[in-house]
PDB file of C-alpha atoms and ligand atoms in Angstrom:
ATOM      1  CA  MET A   1      18.721  -2.266  -3.689  1.00  0.00           C
ATOM      2  CA  ARG A   2      20.202   0.167  -6.511  1.00  0.00           C
ATOM      3  CA  GLU A   3      17.976  -1.663  -8.859  1.00  0.00           C
ATOM      4  CA  LEU A   4      15.192  -1.428  -6.939  1.00  0.00           C
ATOM      5  CA  GLU A   5      15.788   2.291  -6.649  1.00  0.00           C
ATOM      6  CA  ASN A   6      16.691   3.093 -10.375  1.00  0.00           C
ATOM      7  CA  LEU A   7      13.844   1.042 -11.056  1.00  0.00           C
ATOM      8  CA  LEU A   8      11.244   2.849  -8.903  1.00  0.00           C
ATOM      9  CA  LEU A   9      12.617   6.639  -9.999  1.00  0.00           C
ATOM     10  CA  SER A  10      12.247   5.815 -13.585  1.00  0.00           C
ATOM     11  CA  ALA A  11       8.370   4.399 -13.254  1.00  0.00           C
ATOM     12  CA  LEU A  12       7.566   7.472 -11.500  1.00  0.00           C
ATOM     13  CA  GLU A  13       9.358   9.942 -14.313  1.00  0.00           C
ATOM     14  CA  GLU A  14       6.823   8.292 -16.355  1.00  0.00           C
ATOM     15  CA  GLU A  15       3.103   8.794 -17.058  1.00  0.00           C
ATOM     16  CA  GLY A  16       0.249   6.672 -16.016  1.00  0.00           C
ATOM     17  CA  PRO A  17      -0.698   4.682 -12.826  1.00  0.00           C
ATOM     18  CA  LEU A  18       1.105   3.560 -10.132  1.00  0.00           C
ATOM     19  CA  VAL A  19      -0.710   0.261  -9.283  1.00  0.00           C
ATOM     20  CA  PHE A  20      -0.265  -1.980  -6.483  1.00  0.00           C
ATOM     21  CA  LEU A  21      -1.897  -5.233  -6.804  1.00  0.00           C
ATOM     22  CA  THR A  22      -1.889  -7.395  -3.311  1.00  0.00           C
ATOM     23  CA  GLY A  23      -3.227 -10.875  -2.577  1.00  0.00           C
ATOM     24  CA  ALA A  24      -3.571 -12.859   1.151  1.00  0.00           C
ATOM     25  CA  GLY A  25       0.340 -13.007   1.041  1.00  0.00           C
ATOM     26  CA  ILE A  26       0.575  -9.082   2.434  1.00  0.00           C
ATOM     27  CA  SER A  27      -2.100 -10.031   5.284  1.00  0.00           C
ATOM     28  CA  ALA A  28      -0.774 -13.360   6.417  1.00  0.00           C
ATOM     29  CA  GLU A  29       1.628 -10.862   8.389  1.00  0.00           C
ATOM     30  CA  SER A  30      -1.478 -10.238  10.146  1.00  0.00           C
ATOM     31  CA  GLY A  31      -2.571 -13.311  11.209  1.00  0.00           C
ATOM     32  CA  ILE A  32      -4.784 -14.454   7.980  1.00  0.00           C
ATOM     33  CA  PRO A  33      -4.610 -17.569   6.726  1.00  0.00           C
ATOM     34  CA  THR A  34      -3.928 -17.754   3.175  1.00  0.00           C
ATOM     35  CA  PHE A  35      -6.143 -19.189   0.671  1.00  0.00           C
ATOM     36  CA  ARG A  36      -3.770 -21.985   0.088  1.00  0.00           C
ATOM     37  CA  GLY A  37      -2.458 -22.520   3.222  1.00  0.00           C
ATOM     38  CA  LYS A  38      -3.442 -25.279   5.290  1.00  0.00           C
ATOM     39  CA  GLU A  39      -6.070 -23.814   8.032  1.00  0.00           C
ATOM     40  CA  GLY A  40      -9.091 -22.824   5.405  1.00  0.00           C
ATOM     41  CA  PHE A  41     -10.616 -26.083   5.344  1.00  0.00           C
ATOM     42  CA  TRP A  42     -13.964 -26.381   7.065  1.00  0.00           C
ATOM     43  CA  THR A  43     -16.231 -29.142   8.155  1.00  0.00           C
ATOM     44  CA  VAL A  44     -20.394 -30.027   7.049  1.00  0.00           C
ATOM     45  CA  GLY A  45     -21.385 -32.856   8.755  1.00  0.00           C
ATOM     46  CA  SER A  46     -18.896 -35.727   8.385  1.00  0.00           C
ATOM     47  CA  LYS A  47     -17.477 -33.618   5.187  1.00  0.00           C
ATOM     48  CA  VAL A  48     -14.062 -31.834   4.928  1.00  0.00           C
ATOM     49  CA  TYR A  49     -14.553 -28.950   2.422  1.00  0.00           C
ATOM     50  CA  GLN A  50     -11.743 -27.303   0.910  1.00  0.00           C
ATOM     51  CA  PRO A  51     -12.343 -22.908   0.667  1.00  0.00           C
ATOM     52  CA  GLN A  52     -13.048 -23.366  -3.430  1.00  0.00           C
ATOM     53  CA  GLU A  53     -15.325 -25.557  -2.697  1.00  0.00           C
ATOM     54  CA  MET A  54     -17.290 -24.016   0.234  1.00  0.00           C
ATOM     55  CA  ALA A  55     -16.766 -20.260  -1.811  1.00  0.00           C
ATOM     56  CA  THR A  56     -19.143 -21.324  -4.858  1.00  0.00           C
ATOM     57  CA  PHE A  57     -22.676 -20.093  -5.722  1.00  0.00           C
ATOM     58  CA  ALA A  58     -23.668 -23.706  -5.844  1.00  0.00           C
ATOM     59  CA  MET A  59     -22.578 -24.414  -2.367  1.00  0.00           C
ATOM     60  CA  PHE A  60     -24.558 -21.450  -0.561  1.00  0.00           C
ATOM     61  CA  ARG A  61     -27.884 -23.087  -2.786  1.00  0.00           C
ATOM     62  CA  ALA A  62     -27.292 -26.247  -1.136  1.00  0.00           C
ATOM     63  CA  HIS A  63     -26.426 -24.984   2.448  1.00  0.00           C
ATOM     64  CA  PRO A  64     -26.486 -21.493   2.585  1.00  0.00           C
ATOM     65  CA  GLU A  65     -26.458 -21.765   6.509  1.00  0.00           C
ATOM     66  CA  GLU A  66     -23.364 -23.633   6.437  1.00  0.00           C
ATOM     67  CA  VAL A  67     -21.645 -21.389   4.060  1.00  0.00           C
ATOM     68  CA  TRP A  68     -22.799 -17.764   6.565  1.00  0.00           C
ATOM     69  CA  LYS A  69     -21.284 -19.942   9.639  1.00  0.00           C
ATOM     70  CA  TRP A  70     -17.925 -20.672   7.629  1.00  0.00           C
ATOM     71  CA  TYR A  71     -18.511 -16.171   6.745  1.00  0.00           C
ATOM     72  CA  VAL A  72     -19.061 -15.447   9.718  1.00  0.00           C
ATOM     73  CA  MET A  73     -16.180 -17.444  11.006  1.00  0.00           C
ATOM     74  CA  ARG A  74     -13.636 -15.899   8.629  1.00  0.00           C
ATOM     75  CA  ARG A  75     -15.029 -12.452   9.175  1.00  0.00           C
ATOM     76  CA  GLU A  76     -14.342 -12.893  12.958  1.00  0.00           C
ATOM     77  CA  MET A  77     -10.324 -13.663  12.297  1.00  0.00           C
ATOM     78  CA  CYS A  78     -10.299 -11.031   9.789  1.00  0.00           C
ATOM     79  CA  LEU A  79     -11.988  -8.769  12.533  1.00  0.00           C
ATOM     80  CA  ASP A  80      -8.955  -9.678  15.427  1.00  0.00           C
ATOM     81  CA  ALA A  81      -6.472  -9.774  13.035  1.00  0.00           C
ATOM     82  CA  GLU A  82      -4.622  -5.744  12.767  1.00  0.00           C
ATOM     83  CA  PRO A  83      -3.068  -4.028   9.546  1.00  0.00           C
ATOM     84  CA  ASN A  84       0.838  -4.555   9.480  1.00  0.00           C
ATOM     85  CA  PRO A  85       3.475  -2.747   8.107  1.00  0.00           C
ATOM     86  CA  ALA A  86       2.770  -3.720   4.322  1.00  0.00           C
ATOM     87  CA  HIS A  87      -0.481  -2.376   4.063  1.00  0.00           C
ATOM     88  CA  GLN A  88       0.926   1.003   6.313  1.00  0.00           C
ATOM     89  CA  ALA A  89       3.317   1.577   3.199  1.00  0.00           C
ATOM     90  CA  LEU A  90      -0.016   1.471   0.843  1.00  0.00           C
ATOM     91  CA  VAL A  91      -1.372   4.357   3.047  1.00  0.00           C
ATOM     92  CA  LYS A  92       1.633   6.281   2.820  1.00  0.00           C
ATOM     93  CA  ILE A  93       2.272   5.666  -0.521  1.00  0.00           C
ATOM     94  CA  GLU A  94      -1.956   6.761  -1.442  1.00  0.00           C
ATOM     95  CA  LYS A  95      -1.165  10.264   0.430  1.00  0.00           C
ATOM     96  CA  ARG A  96       1.872  11.171  -1.446  1.00  0.00           C
ATOM     97  CA  TRP A  97       0.652  10.063  -4.771  1.00  0.00           C
ATOM     98  CA  GLY A  98      -3.364  10.360  -4.976  1.00  0.00           C
ATOM     99  CA  ASN A  99      -5.078  10.174  -8.120  1.00  0.00           C
ATOM    100  CA  ARG A 100      -2.291   8.208  -9.541  1.00  0.00           C
ATOM    101  CA  PHE A 101      -2.620   5.596  -7.101  1.00  0.00           C
ATOM    102  CA  ARG A 102      -4.198   2.608  -7.653  1.00  0.00           C
ATOM    103  CA  LEU A 103      -4.809  -0.756  -5.346  1.00  0.00           C
ATOM    104  CA  ILE A 104      -6.134  -3.809  -6.663  1.00  0.00           C
ATOM    105  CA  THR A 105      -7.115  -6.456  -3.655  1.00  0.00           C
ATOM    106  CA  GLN A 106      -7.468  -9.474  -3.791  1.00  0.00           C
ATOM    107  CA  ASN A 107      -8.304 -10.118  -0.267  1.00  0.00           C
ATOM    108  CA  VAL A 108     -12.118  -9.640   1.138  1.00  0.00           C
ATOM    109  CA  ASP A 109     -10.406  -8.653   4.911  1.00  0.00           C
ATOM    110  CA  GLY A 110     -10.653  -4.745   4.792  1.00  0.00           C
ATOM    111  CA  LEU A 111      -7.383  -4.923   6.470  1.00  0.00           C
ATOM    112  CA  HIS A 112      -6.179  -2.048   3.301  1.00  0.00           C
ATOM    113  CA  ILE A 113      -9.549   0.101   4.402  1.00  0.00           C
ATOM    114  CA  ARG A 114      -9.243   0.042   7.888  1.00  0.00           C
ATOM    115  CA  ALA A 115      -5.485   0.702   7.592  1.00  0.00           C
ATOM    116  CA  GLY A 116      -6.322   4.065   5.847  1.00  0.00           C
ATOM    117  CA  ASN A 117      -6.667   3.733   2.249  1.00  0.00           C
ATOM    118  CA  SER A 118      -9.738   4.829   0.613  1.00  0.00           C
ATOM    119  CA  PRO A 119     -12.544   2.854  -0.335  1.00  0.00           C
ATOM    120  CA  GLU A 120     -12.469   4.651  -3.745  1.00  0.00           C
ATOM    121  CA  ARG A 121      -9.397   3.963  -4.659  1.00  0.00           C
ATOM    122  CA  THR A 122      -9.004   0.219  -3.463  1.00  0.00           C
ATOM    123  CA  TRP A 123     -10.533  -1.624  -5.976  1.00  0.00           C
ATOM    124  CA  ARG A 124     -11.765  -4.885  -3.837  1.00  0.00           C
ATOM    125  CA  ILE A 125     -11.922  -7.550  -6.990  1.00  0.00           C
ATOM    126  CA  HIS A 126     -13.304 -10.372  -4.941  1.00  0.00           C
ATOM    127  CA  GLY A 127     -15.627  -8.237  -2.872  1.00  0.00           C
ATOM    128  CA  ASP A 128     -15.246  -7.531   0.497  1.00  0.00           C
ATOM    129  CA  ILE A 129     -16.257 -10.043   3.859  1.00  0.00           C
ATOM    130  CA  ASN A 130     -17.600  -6.983   5.258  1.00  0.00           C
ATOM    131  CA  PHE A 131     -20.410  -6.472   2.921  1.00  0.00           C
ATOM    132  CA  VAL A 132     -23.762  -8.208   1.826  1.00  0.00           C
ATOM    133  CA  ARG A 133     -25.913  -8.195  -0.822  1.00  0.00           C
ATOM    134  CA  CYS A 134     -29.885  -9.917  -1.893  1.00  0.00           C
ATOM    135  CA  VAL A 135     -29.502 -13.424  -3.618  1.00  0.00           C
ATOM    136  CA  ALA A 136     -32.421 -12.208  -5.515  1.00  0.00           C
ATOM    137  CA  SER A 137     -30.915  -8.456  -6.705  1.00  0.00           C
ATOM    138  CA  CYS A 138     -34.091  -7.298  -5.689  1.00  0.00           C
ATOM    139  CA  ILE A 139     -32.237  -4.315  -4.580  1.00  0.00           C
ATOM    140  CA  PRO A 140     -28.764  -3.420  -5.962  1.00  0.00           C
ATOM    141  CA  GLU A 141     -26.689  -2.004  -3.349  1.00  0.00           C
ATOM    142  CA  VAL A 142     -24.075  -3.582  -1.283  1.00  0.00           C
ATOM    143  CA  LEU A 143     -24.807  -3.381   2.406  1.00  0.00           C
ATOM    144  CA  PRO A 144     -22.849  -3.375   5.374  1.00  0.00           C
ATOM    145  CA  ILE A 145     -23.083  -6.885   7.286  1.00  0.00           C
ATOM    146  CA  PRO A 146     -25.799  -6.937   9.531  1.00  0.00           C
ATOM    147  CA  GLU A 147     -24.805  -6.684  13.335  1.00  0.00           C
ATOM    148  CA  ASN A 148     -27.016  -9.385  14.531  1.00  0.00           C
ATOM    149  CA  THR A 149     -25.701 -12.157  11.741  1.00  0.00           C
ATOM    150  CA  ASP A 150     -28.391 -15.020  13.042  1.00  0.00           C
ATOM    151  CA  ASP A 151     -30.725 -13.496  10.284  1.00  0.00           C
ATOM    152  CA  MET A 152     -29.106 -13.293   7.247  1.00  0.00           C
ATOM    153  CA  HIS A 153     -32.902 -12.657   5.235  1.00  0.00           C
ATOM    154  CA  CYS A 154     -32.596  -9.514   2.547  1.00  0.00           C
ATOM    155  CA  ARG A 155     -35.455  -7.509   4.775  1.00  0.00           C
ATOM    156  CA  LYS A 156     -36.624  -6.824   1.487  1.00  0.00           C
ATOM    157  CA  CYS A 157     -37.888  -9.752  -0.455  1.00  0.00           C
ATOM    158  CA  GLY A 158     -37.041 -12.587   2.213  1.00  0.00           C
ATOM    159  CA  ASP A 159     -34.253 -14.222  -0.143  1.00  0.00           C
ATOM    160  CA  TRP A 160     -31.026 -14.965   1.367  1.00  0.00           C
ATOM    161  CA  LEU A 161     -28.506 -12.053   2.152  1.00  0.00           C
ATOM    162  CA  ARG A 162     -24.819 -13.692   0.536  1.00  0.00           C
ATOM    163  CA  PRO A 163     -21.752 -12.182   1.272  1.00  0.00           C
ATOM    164  CA  HIS A 164     -20.802  -9.646  -1.173  1.00  0.00           C
ATOM    165  CA  VAL A 165     -17.720 -11.765  -2.259  1.00  0.00           C
ATOM    166  CA  LEU A 166     -17.079 -13.058  -5.572  1.00  0.00           C
ATOM    167  CA  TRP A 167     -17.125 -16.819  -5.776  1.00  0.00           C
ATOM    168  CA  PHE A 168     -14.965 -19.756  -7.855  1.00  0.00           C
ATOM    169  CA  ASP A 169     -17.964 -19.859 -10.165  1.00  0.00           C
ATOM    170  CA  GLU A 170     -18.810 -16.676 -10.622  1.00  0.00           C
ATOM    171  CA  CYS A 171     -17.550 -14.200 -13.323  1.00  0.00           C
ATOM    172  CA  TYR A 172     -15.563 -11.016 -12.610  1.00  0.00           C
ATOM    173  CA  ASN A 173     -17.984  -7.569 -13.424  1.00  0.00           C
ATOM    174  CA  GLU A 174     -17.467  -3.791 -13.300  1.00  0.00           C
ATOM    175  CA  GLU A 175     -20.340  -2.860 -10.919  1.00  0.00           C
ATOM    176  CA  TRP A 176     -19.190  -4.713  -8.093  1.00  0.00           C
ATOM    177  CA  TYR A 177     -15.833  -5.631  -8.718  1.00  0.00           C
ATOM    178  CA  ARG A 178     -13.827  -3.619 -10.602  1.00  0.00           C
ATOM    179  CA  TYR A 179     -12.702  -5.490 -13.609  1.00  0.00           C
ATOM    180  CA  GLU A 180     -12.792  -3.181 -16.389  1.00  0.00           C
ATOM    181  CA  SER A 181     -10.989  -0.852 -14.392  1.00  0.00           C
ATOM    182  CA  SER A 182      -8.480  -3.222 -13.406  1.00  0.00           C
ATOM    183  CA  ILE A 183      -7.785  -4.221 -17.075  1.00  0.00           C
ATOM    184  CA  ALA A 184      -7.556  -0.311 -17.961  1.00  0.00           C
ATOM    185  CA  ALA A 185      -5.075   0.607 -15.355  1.00  0.00           C
ATOM    186  CA  ALA A 186      -3.015  -2.362 -16.838  1.00  0.00           C
ATOM    187  CA  SER A 187      -2.949  -0.595 -20.028  1.00  0.00           C
ATOM    188  CA  GLU A 188      -2.178   2.402 -18.601  1.00  0.00           C
ATOM    189  CA  SER A 189       0.292   1.940 -15.564  1.00  0.00           C
ATOM    190  CA  ALA A 190       3.765   3.206 -15.192  1.00  0.00           C
ATOM    191  CA  LEU A 191       4.353   0.960 -12.251  1.00  0.00           C
ATOM    192  CA  LEU A 192       3.124  -2.761 -11.328  1.00  0.00           C
ATOM    193  CA  VAL A 193       4.083  -4.277  -8.037  1.00  0.00           C
ATOM    194  CA  VAL A 194       2.665  -6.940  -7.265  1.00  0.00           C
ATOM    195  CA  ILE A 195       2.566  -8.700  -3.640  1.00  0.00           C
ATOM    196  CA  GLY A 196       1.784 -11.805  -1.743  1.00  0.00           C
ATOM    197  CA  THR A 197      -0.059 -13.659  -4.440  1.00  0.00           C
ATOM    198  CA  SER A 198       0.067 -16.805  -5.766  1.00  0.00           C
ATOM    199  CA  GLY A 199      -1.274 -16.087  -9.086  1.00  0.00           C
ATOM    200  CA  ALA A 200      -3.803 -18.870  -8.831  1.00  0.00           C
ATOM    201  CA  THR A 201      -6.547 -16.466 -10.294  1.00  0.00           C
ATOM    202  CA  ASN A 202      -7.812 -14.904 -13.824  1.00  0.00           C
ATOM    203  CA  LEU A 203      -8.096 -11.033 -13.713  1.00  0.00           C
ATOM    204  CA  PRO A 204      -4.813 -10.961 -11.702  1.00  0.00           C
ATOM    205  CA  MET A 205      -2.885 -13.027 -13.972  1.00  0.00           C
ATOM    206  CA  GLN A 206      -4.142 -10.574 -16.998  1.00  0.00           C
ATOM    207  CA  VAL A 207      -3.247  -7.518 -14.869  1.00  0.00           C
ATOM    208  CA  GLY A 208       0.550  -9.033 -14.804  1.00  0.00           C
ATOM    209  CA  MET A 209       0.769 -10.191 -18.526  1.00  0.00           C
ATOM    210  CA  GLN A 210      -0.620  -7.462 -19.428  1.00  0.00           C
ATOM    211  CA  VAL A 211       1.947  -4.999 -18.123  1.00  0.00           C
ATOM    212  CA  ALA A 212       4.807  -6.952 -18.648  1.00  0.00           C
ATOM    213  CA  GLU A 213       3.835  -7.137 -22.600  1.00  0.00           C
ATOM    214  CA  ARG A 214       4.045  -3.575 -22.850  1.00  0.00           C
ATOM    215  CA  GLY A 215       7.357  -3.475 -21.057  1.00  0.00           C
ATOM    216  CA  ALA A 216       6.357  -1.421 -18.028  1.00  0.00           C
ATOM    217  CA  CYS A 217       8.077  -1.535 -14.619  1.00  0.00           C
ATOM    218  CA  LEU A 218       7.242  -4.754 -12.792  1.00  0.00           C
ATOM    219  CA  ILE A 219       8.223  -5.667  -9.208  1.00  0.00           C
ATOM    220  CA  ASP A 220       6.981  -8.574  -7.701  1.00  0.00           C
ATOM    221  CA  ILE A 221       7.463  -9.314  -3.890  1.00  0.00           C
ATOM    222  CA  ASN A 222       6.748 -12.749  -2.107  1.00  0.00           C
ATOM    223  CA  PRO A 223       9.066 -14.951  -0.344  1.00  0.00           C
ATOM    224  CA  GLU A 224       8.280 -18.086  -3.008  1.00  0.00           C
ATOM    225  CA  PRO A 225       8.837 -17.822  -7.013  1.00  0.00           C
ATOM    226  CA  ASN A 226       5.408 -17.503  -7.990  1.00  0.00           C
ATOM    227  CA  PRO A 227       4.026 -16.563 -12.434  1.00  0.00           C
ATOM    228  CA  PHE A 228       4.568 -13.089 -10.926  1.00  0.00           C
ATOM    229  CA  SER A 229       8.482 -13.619 -10.348  1.00  0.00           C
ATOM    230  CA  GLU A 230       8.820 -15.147 -13.520  1.00  0.00           C
ATOM    231  CA  LEU A 231       7.060 -12.401 -15.810  1.00  0.00           C
ATOM    232  CA  ALA A 232       9.204  -9.330 -13.528  1.00  0.00           C
ATOM    233  CA  GLN A 233      12.265 -11.989 -13.767  1.00  0.00           C
ATOM    234  CA  ARG A 234      11.873 -11.639 -17.902  1.00  0.00           C
ATOM    235  CA  CYS A 235      10.984  -7.843 -17.940  1.00  0.00           C
ATOM    236  CA  GLU A 236      13.708  -5.625 -18.614  1.00  0.00           C
ATOM    237  CA  LYS A 237      12.185  -3.049 -16.265  1.00  0.00           C
ATOM    238  CA  GLY A 238      10.939  -5.883 -13.524  1.00  0.00           C
ATOM    239  CA  THR A 239      12.612  -7.497 -10.418  1.00  0.00           C
ATOM    240  CA  ALA A 240      11.507 -10.060  -7.970  1.00  0.00           C
ATOM    241  CA  ILE A 241      11.935  -9.277  -4.516  1.00  0.00           C
ATOM    242  CA  SER A 242      12.178 -12.633  -2.755  1.00  0.00           C
ATOM    243  CA  GLY A 243      10.689 -11.630   0.883  1.00  0.00           C
ATOM    244  CA  LYS A 244       7.820 -10.836   3.340  1.00  0.00           C
ATOM    245  CA  ALA A 245       5.979  -7.731   2.186  1.00  0.00           C
ATOM    246  CA  SER A 246       5.778  -6.429   5.626  1.00  0.00           C
ATOM    247  CA  GLU A 247       9.774  -5.465   5.144  1.00  0.00           C
ATOM    248  CA  SER A 248       9.852  -4.864   1.047  1.00  0.00           C
ATOM    249  CA  LEU A 249       6.498  -2.820   1.333  1.00  0.00           C
ATOM    250  CA  PRO A 250       7.906  -0.357   3.373  1.00  0.00           C
ATOM    251  CA  ARG A 251      11.355  -0.056   2.000  1.00  0.00           C
ATOM    252  CA  ILE A 252       9.736   0.589  -2.007  1.00  0.00           C
ATOM    253  CA  ALA A 253       7.284   2.866   0.369  1.00  0.00           C
ATOM    254  CA  GLU A 254      10.252   4.816   1.464  1.00  0.00           C
ATOM    255  CA  ILE A 255      12.175   5.456  -2.019  1.00  0.00           C
ATOM    256  CA  ILE A 256       8.460   7.111  -3.128  1.00  0.00           C
ATOM    257  CA  LEU A 257       8.249   9.033  -0.636  1.00  0.00           C
ATOM    258  CA  ARG A 258      11.575  10.290  -1.205  1.00  0.00           C
ATOM    259  CA  SER A 259      10.850  11.334  -4.872  1.00  0.00           C
TER     260      SER A 259
HETATM  261  P1  LIG B   1      -2.727 -17.353  -1.893  1.00  0.00           P
HETATM  262  O1  LIG B   1      -3.261 -17.944  -0.414  1.00  0.00           O
HETATM  263  O2  LIG B   1      -2.813 -18.052  -2.918  1.00  0.00           O
HETATM  264  O3  LIG B   1      -1.605 -17.539  -2.442  1.00  0.00           O
HETATM  265  C1  LIG B   1      -0.658 -16.421  -0.899  1.00  0.00           C
HETATM  266  C2  LIG B   1       0.619 -16.226  -1.357  1.00  0.00           C
HETATM  267  O4  LIG B   1       1.035 -14.819  -0.534  1.00  0.00           O
HETATM  268  C3  LIG B   1       1.226 -17.207  -1.725  1.00  0.00           C
HETATM  269  O5  LIG B   1       2.536 -16.720  -2.944  1.00  0.00           O
HETATM  270  C4  LIG B   1       2.878 -17.066  -0.817  1.00  0.00           C
HETATM  271  O6  LIG B   1       3.949 -17.422  -0.719  1.00  0.00           O
HETATM  272  C5  LIG B   1       2.656 -15.457  -0.276  1.00  0.00           C
HETATM  273  N1  LIG B   1       3.226 -15.442   0.909  1.00  0.00           N
HETATM  274  C6  LIG B   1       2.868 -15.642   2.315  1.00  0.00           C
HETATM  275  N2  LIG B   1       3.311 -15.011   3.113  1.00  0.00           N
HETATM  276  C7  LIG B   1       3.922 -13.740   2.270  1.00  0.00           C
HETATM  277  C8  LIG B   1       3.926 -12.703   3.054  1.00  0.00           C
HETATM  278  N3  LIG B   1       4.225 -12.192   4.611  1.00  0.00           N
HETATM  279  N4  LIG B   1       4.366 -11.002   2.583  1.00  0.00           N
HETATM  280  C9  LIG B   1       4.213 -11.494   0.810  1.00  0.00           C
HETATM  281  N5  LIG B   1       3.859 -12.206   0.069  1.00  0.00           N
HETATM  282  C10 LIG B   1       3.478 -14.052   1.159  1.00  0.00           C
HETATM  283  O7  LIG B   1      -3.746 -16.308  -1.782  1.00  0.00           O
HETATM  284  P2  LIG B   1      -4.032 -15.121  -3.061  1.00  0.00           P
HETATM  285  O8  LIG B   1      -3.066 -15.217  -4.038  1.00  0.00           O
HETATM  286  O9  LIG B   1      -4.246 -13.952  -2.741  1.00  0.00           O
HETATM  287  O10 LIG B   1      -9.951 -15.989  -4.584  1.00  0.00           O
HETATM  288  O11 LIG B   1      -5.401 -15.716  -3.662  1.00  0.00           O
HETATM  289  C11 LIG B   1      -6.241 -15.818  -4.998  1.00  0.00           C
HETATM  290  C12 LIG B   1      -7.653 -16.368  -4.875  1.00  0.00           C
HETATM  291  O12 LIG B   1      -8.131 -16.819  -4.607  1.00  0.00           O
HETATM  292  C13 LIG B   1      -8.440 -15.664  -3.664  1.00  0.00           C
HETATM  293  O13 LIG B   1      -8.556 -14.093  -3.733  1.00  0.00           O
HETATM  294  C14 LIG B   1      -9.004 -16.332  -3.298  1.00  0.00           C
HETATM  295  C15 LIG B   1      -9.188 -17.428  -4.037  1.00  0.00           C
HETATM  296  O14 LIG B   1      -9.465 -18.740  -4.222  1.00  0.00           O
HETATM  297  C16 LIG B   1     -11.538 -15.745  -4.131  1.00  0.00           C
HETATM  298  O15 LIG B   1     -12.096 -16.535  -3.568  1.00  0.00           O
HETATM  299  C17 LIG B   1     -12.009 -15.842  -6.175  1.00  0.00           C
HETATM  300 ZN1  LIG B   2     -33.952  -9.095  -1.343  1.00  0.00          ZN
END
């Protein structure tokens, strides 16, 4: 506890953004299954697909109706869930630190925004399940998902609307997924707190490795060992907290709010 407090307080005294990077683990306690947990599969006909197969552009092109059914089901699960104390802790930290605060999230569930973090500072690097865009990009805008999800076609060009999420066979970019912004935040951060991610995707690992190489403060919160906990343990200014987000993040917020 003392070590954590010292690490946080000295990071706050330095210059640079305070970056919080979240994964599915932060929403697990709101009842949303994690990506690599057991509940994610989906059946099409007699075939069972893993999320890694469903969440691809190739699958959408082959079976758009099925992919939409899967997303509509997942979105309902997200809408039924409520933000938990870990989400709320991040809202308090943003209120306290304003412009210094950055939230990079892999979660598409919309819970950070519903909890009260600002859309501008919540970089949804894998998109947001509550939004759609035209698959043909006839209009560049990202739109709120229509209320009636029976007909998911673009009003303008008639092609499919697609979920505004990054699929496994697609690349990050700045316009939709804040790729460069995230790298820039990692290159100047005073603090990186990683919460509930298994480190299986590319951009979050780049962010973690860059912060570790710079020797900036790096804290991981996860009940399981993972690549970020290893990085954090190797850093002089790092620590890995083996625990649940809803318990550890409010403690961190409390220290940050006292400062
Ligand atoms: P994963 O499902 O891979 O990992 C969830 C992590 O949360 C694991 O490391 C768990 O140990 C941890 N965890 C579970 N319960 C927790 C709790 N109460 N508090 C804190 N941590 C907890 O999810 P992500 O790492 O988010 O990408 O997955 C990253 C990306 O891979 C997803 O955004 C998605 C997926 O494939 C795309 O769709 C592009
Ligand atoms: Zn269109």
